[in-house]
Short mmCIF file of C-alpha atoms in Angstrom, two decimals:
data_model
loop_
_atom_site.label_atom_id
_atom_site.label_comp_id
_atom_site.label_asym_id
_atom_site.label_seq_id
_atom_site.Cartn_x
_atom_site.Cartn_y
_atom_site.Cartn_z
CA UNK A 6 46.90 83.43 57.94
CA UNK A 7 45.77 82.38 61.68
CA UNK A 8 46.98 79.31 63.49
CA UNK A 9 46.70 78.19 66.46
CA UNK A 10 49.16 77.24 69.50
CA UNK A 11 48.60 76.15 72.42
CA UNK A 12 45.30 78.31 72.77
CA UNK A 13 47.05 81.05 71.66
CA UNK A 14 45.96 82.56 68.18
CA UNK A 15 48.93 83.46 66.22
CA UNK A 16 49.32 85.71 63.19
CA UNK A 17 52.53 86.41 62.27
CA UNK A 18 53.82 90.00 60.40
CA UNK A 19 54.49 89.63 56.75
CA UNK A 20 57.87 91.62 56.76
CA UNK A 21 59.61 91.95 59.82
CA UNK A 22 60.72 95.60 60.69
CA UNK A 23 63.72 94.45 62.63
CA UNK A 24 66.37 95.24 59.91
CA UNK A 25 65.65 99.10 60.68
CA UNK A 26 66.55 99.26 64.14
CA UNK A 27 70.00 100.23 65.25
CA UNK A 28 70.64 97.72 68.25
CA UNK A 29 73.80 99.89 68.96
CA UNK A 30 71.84 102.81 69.77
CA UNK A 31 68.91 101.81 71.71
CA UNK A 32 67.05 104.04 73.84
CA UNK A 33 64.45 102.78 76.18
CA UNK A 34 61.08 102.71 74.30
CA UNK A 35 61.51 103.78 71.15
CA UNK A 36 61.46 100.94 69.13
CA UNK A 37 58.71 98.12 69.31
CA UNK A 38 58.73 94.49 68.31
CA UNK A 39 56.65 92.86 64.90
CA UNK A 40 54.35 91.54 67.33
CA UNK A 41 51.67 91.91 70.61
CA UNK A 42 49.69 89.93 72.58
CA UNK A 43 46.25 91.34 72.57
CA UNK A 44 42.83 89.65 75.03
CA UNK A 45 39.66 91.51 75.08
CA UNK A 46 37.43 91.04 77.55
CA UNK A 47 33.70 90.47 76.57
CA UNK A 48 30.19 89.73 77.61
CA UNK A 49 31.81 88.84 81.23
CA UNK A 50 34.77 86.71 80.20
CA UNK A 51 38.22 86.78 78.90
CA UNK A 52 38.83 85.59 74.81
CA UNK A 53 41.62 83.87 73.69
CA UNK A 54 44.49 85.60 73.47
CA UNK A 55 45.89 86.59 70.00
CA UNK A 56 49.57 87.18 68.84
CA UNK A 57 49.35 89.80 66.39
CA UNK A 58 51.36 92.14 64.23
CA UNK A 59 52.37 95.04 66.66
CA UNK A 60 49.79 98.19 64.84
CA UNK A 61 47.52 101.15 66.73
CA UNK A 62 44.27 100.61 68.23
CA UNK A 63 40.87 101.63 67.54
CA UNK A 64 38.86 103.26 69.66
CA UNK A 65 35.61 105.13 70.35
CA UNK A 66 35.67 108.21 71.60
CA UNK A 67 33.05 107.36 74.34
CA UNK A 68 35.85 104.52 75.64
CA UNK A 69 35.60 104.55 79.27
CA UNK A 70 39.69 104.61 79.52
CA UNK A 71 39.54 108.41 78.39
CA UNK A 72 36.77 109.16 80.83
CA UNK A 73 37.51 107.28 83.77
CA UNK A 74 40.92 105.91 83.75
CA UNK A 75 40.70 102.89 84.25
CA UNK A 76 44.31 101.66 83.43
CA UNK A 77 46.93 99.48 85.19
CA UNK A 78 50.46 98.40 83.83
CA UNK A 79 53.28 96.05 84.88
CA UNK A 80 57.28 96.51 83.67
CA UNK A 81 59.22 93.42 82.91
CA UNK A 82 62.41 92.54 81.07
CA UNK A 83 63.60 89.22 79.16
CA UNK A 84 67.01 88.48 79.05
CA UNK A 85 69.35 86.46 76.56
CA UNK A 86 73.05 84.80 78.13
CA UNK A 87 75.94 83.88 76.40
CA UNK A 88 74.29 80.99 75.13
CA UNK A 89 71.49 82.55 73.95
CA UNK A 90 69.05 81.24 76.46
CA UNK A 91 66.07 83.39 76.99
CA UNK A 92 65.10 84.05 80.85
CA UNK A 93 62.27 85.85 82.66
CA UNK A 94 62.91 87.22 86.65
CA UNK A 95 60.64 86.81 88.52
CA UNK A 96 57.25 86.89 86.05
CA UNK A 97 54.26 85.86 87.75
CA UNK A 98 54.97 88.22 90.69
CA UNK A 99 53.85 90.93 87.52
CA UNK A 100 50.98 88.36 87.20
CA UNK A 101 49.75 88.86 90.22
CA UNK A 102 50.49 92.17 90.83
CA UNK A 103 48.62 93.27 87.40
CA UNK A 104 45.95 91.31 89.11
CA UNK A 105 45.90 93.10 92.67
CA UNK A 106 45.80 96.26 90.71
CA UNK A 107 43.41 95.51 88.26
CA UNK A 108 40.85 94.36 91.22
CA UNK A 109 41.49 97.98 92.97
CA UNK A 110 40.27 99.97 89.63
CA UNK A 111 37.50 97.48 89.70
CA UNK A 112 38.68 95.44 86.48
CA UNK A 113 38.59 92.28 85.79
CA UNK A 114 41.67 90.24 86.59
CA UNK A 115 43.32 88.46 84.22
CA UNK A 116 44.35 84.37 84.26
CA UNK A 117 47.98 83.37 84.98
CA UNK A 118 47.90 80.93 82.49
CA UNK A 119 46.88 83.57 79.66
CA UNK A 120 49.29 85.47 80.85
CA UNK A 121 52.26 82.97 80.19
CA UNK A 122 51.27 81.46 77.36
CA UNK A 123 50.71 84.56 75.67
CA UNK A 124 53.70 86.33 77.05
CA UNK A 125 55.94 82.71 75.84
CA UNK A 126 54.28 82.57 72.59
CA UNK A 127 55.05 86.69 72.05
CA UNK A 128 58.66 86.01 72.84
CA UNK A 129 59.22 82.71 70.83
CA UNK A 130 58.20 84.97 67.78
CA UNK A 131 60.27 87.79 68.84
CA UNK A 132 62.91 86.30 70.15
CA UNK A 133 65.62 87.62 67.55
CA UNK A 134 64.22 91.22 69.37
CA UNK A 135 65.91 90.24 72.61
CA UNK A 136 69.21 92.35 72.15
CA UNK A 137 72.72 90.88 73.24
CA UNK A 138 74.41 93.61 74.19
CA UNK A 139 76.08 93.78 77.33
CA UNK A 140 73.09 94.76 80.34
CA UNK A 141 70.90 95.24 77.40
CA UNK A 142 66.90 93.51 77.91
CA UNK A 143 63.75 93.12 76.12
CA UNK A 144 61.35 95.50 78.25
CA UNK A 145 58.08 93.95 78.43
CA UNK A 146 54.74 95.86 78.98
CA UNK A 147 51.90 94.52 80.04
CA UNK A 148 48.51 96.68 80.30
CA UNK A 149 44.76 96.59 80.84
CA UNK A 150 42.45 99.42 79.95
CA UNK A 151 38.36 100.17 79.70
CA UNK A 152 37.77 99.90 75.99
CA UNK A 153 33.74 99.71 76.49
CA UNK A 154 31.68 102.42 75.21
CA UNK A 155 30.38 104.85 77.45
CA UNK A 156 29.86 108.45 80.00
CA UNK A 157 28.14 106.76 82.51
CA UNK A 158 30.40 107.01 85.23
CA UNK A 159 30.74 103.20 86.32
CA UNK A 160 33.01 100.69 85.09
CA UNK A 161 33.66 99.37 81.76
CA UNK A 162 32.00 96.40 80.68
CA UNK A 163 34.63 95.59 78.03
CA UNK A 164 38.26 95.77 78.83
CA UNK A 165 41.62 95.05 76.55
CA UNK A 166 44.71 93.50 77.60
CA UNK A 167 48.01 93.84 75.75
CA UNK A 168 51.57 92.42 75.99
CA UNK A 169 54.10 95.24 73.67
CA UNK A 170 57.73 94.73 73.78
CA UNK A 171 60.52 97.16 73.39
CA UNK A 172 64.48 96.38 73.34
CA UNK A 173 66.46 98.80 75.19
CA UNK A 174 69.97 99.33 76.23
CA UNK A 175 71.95 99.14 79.54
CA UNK A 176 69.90 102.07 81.72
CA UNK A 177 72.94 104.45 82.87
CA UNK A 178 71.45 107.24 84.81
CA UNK A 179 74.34 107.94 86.11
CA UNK A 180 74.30 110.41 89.70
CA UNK A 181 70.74 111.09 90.47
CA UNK A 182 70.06 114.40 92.47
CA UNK A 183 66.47 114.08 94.02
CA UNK A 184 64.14 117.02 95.45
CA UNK A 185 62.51 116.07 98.77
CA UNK A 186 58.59 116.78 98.31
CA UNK A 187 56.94 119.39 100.78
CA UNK A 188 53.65 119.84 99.06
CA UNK A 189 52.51 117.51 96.64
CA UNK A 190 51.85 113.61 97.39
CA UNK A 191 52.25 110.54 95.17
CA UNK A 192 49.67 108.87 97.10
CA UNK A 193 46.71 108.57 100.24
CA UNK A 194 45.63 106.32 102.85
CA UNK A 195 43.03 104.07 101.50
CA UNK A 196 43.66 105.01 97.57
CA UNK A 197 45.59 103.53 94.56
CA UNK A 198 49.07 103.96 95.25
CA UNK A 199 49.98 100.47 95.62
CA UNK A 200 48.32 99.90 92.71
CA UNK A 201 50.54 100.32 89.13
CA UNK A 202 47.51 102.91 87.95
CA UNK A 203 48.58 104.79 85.13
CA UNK A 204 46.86 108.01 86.90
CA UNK A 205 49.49 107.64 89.10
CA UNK A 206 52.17 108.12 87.05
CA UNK A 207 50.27 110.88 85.80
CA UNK A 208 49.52 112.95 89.10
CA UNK A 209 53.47 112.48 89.23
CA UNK A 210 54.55 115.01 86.35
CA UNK A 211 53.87 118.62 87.64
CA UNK A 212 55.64 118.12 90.71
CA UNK A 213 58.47 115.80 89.40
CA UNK A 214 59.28 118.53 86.47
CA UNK A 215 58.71 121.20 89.14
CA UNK A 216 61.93 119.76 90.65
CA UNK A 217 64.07 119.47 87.18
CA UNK A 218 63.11 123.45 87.07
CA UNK A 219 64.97 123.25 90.44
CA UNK A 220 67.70 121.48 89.07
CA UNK A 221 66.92 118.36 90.71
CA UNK A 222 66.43 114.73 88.04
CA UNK A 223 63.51 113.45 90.64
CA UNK A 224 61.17 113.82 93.33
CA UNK A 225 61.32 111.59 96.72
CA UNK A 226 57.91 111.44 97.53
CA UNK A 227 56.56 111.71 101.41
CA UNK A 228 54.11 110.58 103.06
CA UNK A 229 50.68 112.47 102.36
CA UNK A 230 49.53 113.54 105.92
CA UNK A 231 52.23 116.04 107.09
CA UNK A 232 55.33 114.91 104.86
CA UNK A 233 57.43 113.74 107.43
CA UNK A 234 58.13 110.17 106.29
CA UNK A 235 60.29 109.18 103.36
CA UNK A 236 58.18 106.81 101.02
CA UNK A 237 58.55 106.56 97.43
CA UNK A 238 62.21 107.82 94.87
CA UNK A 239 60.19 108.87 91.59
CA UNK A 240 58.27 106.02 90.07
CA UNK A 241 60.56 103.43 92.27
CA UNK A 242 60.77 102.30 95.86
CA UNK A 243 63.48 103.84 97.98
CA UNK A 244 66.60 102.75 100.35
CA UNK A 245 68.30 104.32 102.79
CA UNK A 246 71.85 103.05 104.25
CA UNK A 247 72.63 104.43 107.33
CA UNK A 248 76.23 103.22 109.23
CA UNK A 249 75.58 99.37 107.87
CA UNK A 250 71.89 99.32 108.32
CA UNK A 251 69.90 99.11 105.17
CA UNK A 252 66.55 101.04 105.78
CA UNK A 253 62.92 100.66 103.18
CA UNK A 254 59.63 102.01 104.29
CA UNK A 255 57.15 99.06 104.28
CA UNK A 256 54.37 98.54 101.72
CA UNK A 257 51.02 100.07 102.11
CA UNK A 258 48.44 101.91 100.53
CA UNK A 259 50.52 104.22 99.48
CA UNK A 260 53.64 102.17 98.61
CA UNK A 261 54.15 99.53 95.70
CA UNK A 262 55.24 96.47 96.32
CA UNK A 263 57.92 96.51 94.05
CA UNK A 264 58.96 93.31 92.52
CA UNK A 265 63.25 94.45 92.87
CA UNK A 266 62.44 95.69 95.79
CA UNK A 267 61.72 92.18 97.87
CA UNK A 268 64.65 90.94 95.79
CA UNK A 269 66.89 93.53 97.29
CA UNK A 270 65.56 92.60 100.40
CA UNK A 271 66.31 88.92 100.40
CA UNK A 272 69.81 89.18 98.71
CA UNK A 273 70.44 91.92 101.42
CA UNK A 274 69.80 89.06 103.90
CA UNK A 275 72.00 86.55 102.43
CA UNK A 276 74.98 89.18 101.80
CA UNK A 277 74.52 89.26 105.75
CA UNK A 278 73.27 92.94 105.48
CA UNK A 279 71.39 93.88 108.34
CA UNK A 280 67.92 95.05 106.57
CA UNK A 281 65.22 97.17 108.37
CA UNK A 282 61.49 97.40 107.02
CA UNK A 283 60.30 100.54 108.70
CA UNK A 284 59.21 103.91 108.31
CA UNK A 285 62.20 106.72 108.00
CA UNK A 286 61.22 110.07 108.69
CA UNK A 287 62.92 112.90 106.64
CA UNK A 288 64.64 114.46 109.75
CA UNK A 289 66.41 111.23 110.40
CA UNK A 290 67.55 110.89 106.80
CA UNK A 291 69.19 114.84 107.19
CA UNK A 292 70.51 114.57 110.73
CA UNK A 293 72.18 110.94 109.77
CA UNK A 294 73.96 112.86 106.71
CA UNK A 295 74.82 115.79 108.96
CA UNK A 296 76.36 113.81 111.19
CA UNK A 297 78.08 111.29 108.43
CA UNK A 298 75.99 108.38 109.15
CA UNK A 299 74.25 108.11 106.15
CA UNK A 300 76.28 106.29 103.54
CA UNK A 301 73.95 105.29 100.40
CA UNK A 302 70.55 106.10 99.01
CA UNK A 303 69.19 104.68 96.09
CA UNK A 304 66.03 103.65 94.45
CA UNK A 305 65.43 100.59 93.16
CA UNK A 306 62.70 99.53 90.27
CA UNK A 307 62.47 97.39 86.91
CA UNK A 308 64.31 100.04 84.37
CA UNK A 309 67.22 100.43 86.25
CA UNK A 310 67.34 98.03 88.73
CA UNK A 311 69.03 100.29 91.46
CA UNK A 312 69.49 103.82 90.54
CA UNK A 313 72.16 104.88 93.25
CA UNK A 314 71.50 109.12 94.87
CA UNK A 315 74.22 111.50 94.69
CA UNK A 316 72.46 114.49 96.23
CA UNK A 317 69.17 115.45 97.78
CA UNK A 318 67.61 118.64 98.38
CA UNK A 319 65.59 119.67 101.42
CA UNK A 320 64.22 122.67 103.01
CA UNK A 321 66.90 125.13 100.39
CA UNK A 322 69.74 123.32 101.08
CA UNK A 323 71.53 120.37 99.18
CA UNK A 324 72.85 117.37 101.04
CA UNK A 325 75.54 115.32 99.23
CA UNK A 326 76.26 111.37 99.88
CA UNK A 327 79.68 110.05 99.75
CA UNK A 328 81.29 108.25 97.24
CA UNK A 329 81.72 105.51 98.68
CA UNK A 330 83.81 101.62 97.21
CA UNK A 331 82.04 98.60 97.32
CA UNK A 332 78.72 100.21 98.25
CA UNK A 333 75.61 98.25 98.71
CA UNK A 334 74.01 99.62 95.97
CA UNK A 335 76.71 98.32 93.50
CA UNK A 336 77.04 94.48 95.33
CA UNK A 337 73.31 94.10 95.26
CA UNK A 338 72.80 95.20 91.50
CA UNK A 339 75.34 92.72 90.58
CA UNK A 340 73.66 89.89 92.43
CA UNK A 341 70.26 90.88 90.74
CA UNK A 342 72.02 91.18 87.44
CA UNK A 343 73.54 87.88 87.30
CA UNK A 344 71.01 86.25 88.39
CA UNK A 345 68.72 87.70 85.44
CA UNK A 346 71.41 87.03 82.87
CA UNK A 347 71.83 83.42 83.85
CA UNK A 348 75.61 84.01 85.31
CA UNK A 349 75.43 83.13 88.53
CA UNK A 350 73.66 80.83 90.79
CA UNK A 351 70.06 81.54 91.23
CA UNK A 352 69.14 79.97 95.18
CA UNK A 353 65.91 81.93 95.28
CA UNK A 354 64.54 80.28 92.34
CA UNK A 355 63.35 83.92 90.75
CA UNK A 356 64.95 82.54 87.06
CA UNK A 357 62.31 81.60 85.09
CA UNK A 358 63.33 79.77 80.93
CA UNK A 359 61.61 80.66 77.80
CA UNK A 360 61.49 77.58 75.57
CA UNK A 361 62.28 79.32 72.01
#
């Protein structure tokens, strides 16, 4: 049975699946929610959006996604308090960057209000998904992909969008040590890597596991030219704390504009820590730990929200940071953290309600 909401087409599951998963013992992305959001794009417009039971696609083999990869993503998380509020951080920066990516693979972008009423509407259903354990989230992934038939290589005339949800646990990766990359690059001048391309995740792997054969949990990814400039930690942006100064390269081409990352930035600011938007070149990142300057590095993305680095590797030779108390890294995840979980004072206006 269909009805509608809103503009949103809902169907809802028959028998929820919820009573099989172990909310105790949640890893990230294993288990998916009764329902999805799911838009197609046809004949040059956008349909209405459609809440339906969460179940595998069809598609033809000649579908342009397999061909040409044309495929962008965003990462978001939904949070419950002690009340058992539901709250968004942040969500129509992920609108619009699913849109400024999107435009680069030459698809079609996708409207903000589709986007939130479908994304509302998927979580009022779900909303018993949203687990309540302590840093626990609903992960939220939104994607676009070329489902038009095809091997001409051009774009897709037909594209599908798709909300899927997954609760996780609290993300402990506990001390990251990270390879510095010599050879390979994430990204070029004048390409997709400010773009959330699923090729790029892809072009990531042989180098990244590379590394773990190393020893190493990650890659920190330079620039593409002649390597000399830090730029990306893994699949997150990157900070560098050298004396007091807080150091991130600045977006470009080759750099996302992470979402957490302006967030750091402006909570760095108002903690009265002096923040620098530059470019750091490697040499300054090993002569400042030679010399004991360089207190903290840590990336900083949706999953984990900072990920603080214990070691990193350069040239043969392992450079270890200092354990430090009441590191940056720790004060600023807190002051994300409670802001997402409704337990502290949000001045930025970044907390956004879900009316379940």
């Amino acid at each position: 049975m269909q009805t509608v909401s809103n503009s949103i087409i809902v169907e809802k599951v028959k028998h929820s699946k919820i009573d099989k998963v172990d909310f105790n013992n949640l890893s990230f992305g294993k288990y998916f929610t009764d329902h999805m959001m799911v838009c197609d794009f046809k004949n040059g417009a956008w349909e209405v959006p459609r809440i339906v039971p969460y179940q595998p696609i069809s598609l033809d083999p000649s579908a342009k996604i397999f061909h040409y990869g044309q495929s962008v993503f965003e990462g978001m998380k939904a949070y419950k308090d002690k009340d058992q509020n539901v709250w968004l951080f942040r969500p129509l920066e992920n609108q619009k960057r699913i849109n400024i990516s999107s435009k680069r693979l030459a698809m079609p972008e996708f409207p903000e209000d589709y986007f939130m009423d479908g994304l509302k509407a998927l979580l009022k259903l779900d909303q018993k998904w949203i687990p309540t354990a302590e840093g626990s989230s609903l992960y939220i992934r939104p994607f676009v992909f070329a489902s038009g038939c095809g091997f001409h290589a051009s774009p897709s005339d037909e594209y599908k969008f798709i909300i899927a949800c997954s609760p996780s646990a609290s993300y402990f990766a506990g001390k990251v040590k990270v390879l510095i990359e010599e050879k390979y690059s994430r990204s070029a001048n004048g390409g997709v890597g400010f773009a959330k391309a699923g090729g790029n995740y892809a072009g990531q792997f042989y180098p990244t596991q590379l590394a773990v054969e190393k020893g190493y949990n990650q890659v920190i990814w330079t620039d593409d030219n002649n390597h000399e400039y830090i730029e990306e930690a893994g699949a997150m942006n990157i900070f560098v704390r050298i004396n007091d100064t807080l150091i991130t390269s600045p977006t470009s081409d080759r750099i996302l504009d992470g979402i957490t990352r302006k967030s750091i930035i402006d909570i760095a600011k108002d903690e009265n820590i002096a923040v620098e938007v530059r470019k750091i070149t490697v040499k300054e990142v090993v002569e400042a730990s030679e010399n004991g300057s360089l207190k903290e590095m840590f990336g900083a993305g949706t999953a984990a929200v900072i990920s603080p680095i214990a070691t990193f590797g350069y040239q043969g030779r392992d450079y270890d940071l200092p354990e430090i108390k009441n590191s940056y890294a720790s004060t600023l995840k807190k002051r994300i953290t409670d802001i997402q979980y409704n337990k502290a004072e949000d001045k930025f206006g970044w907390r956004y309600q879900v009316e379940v």
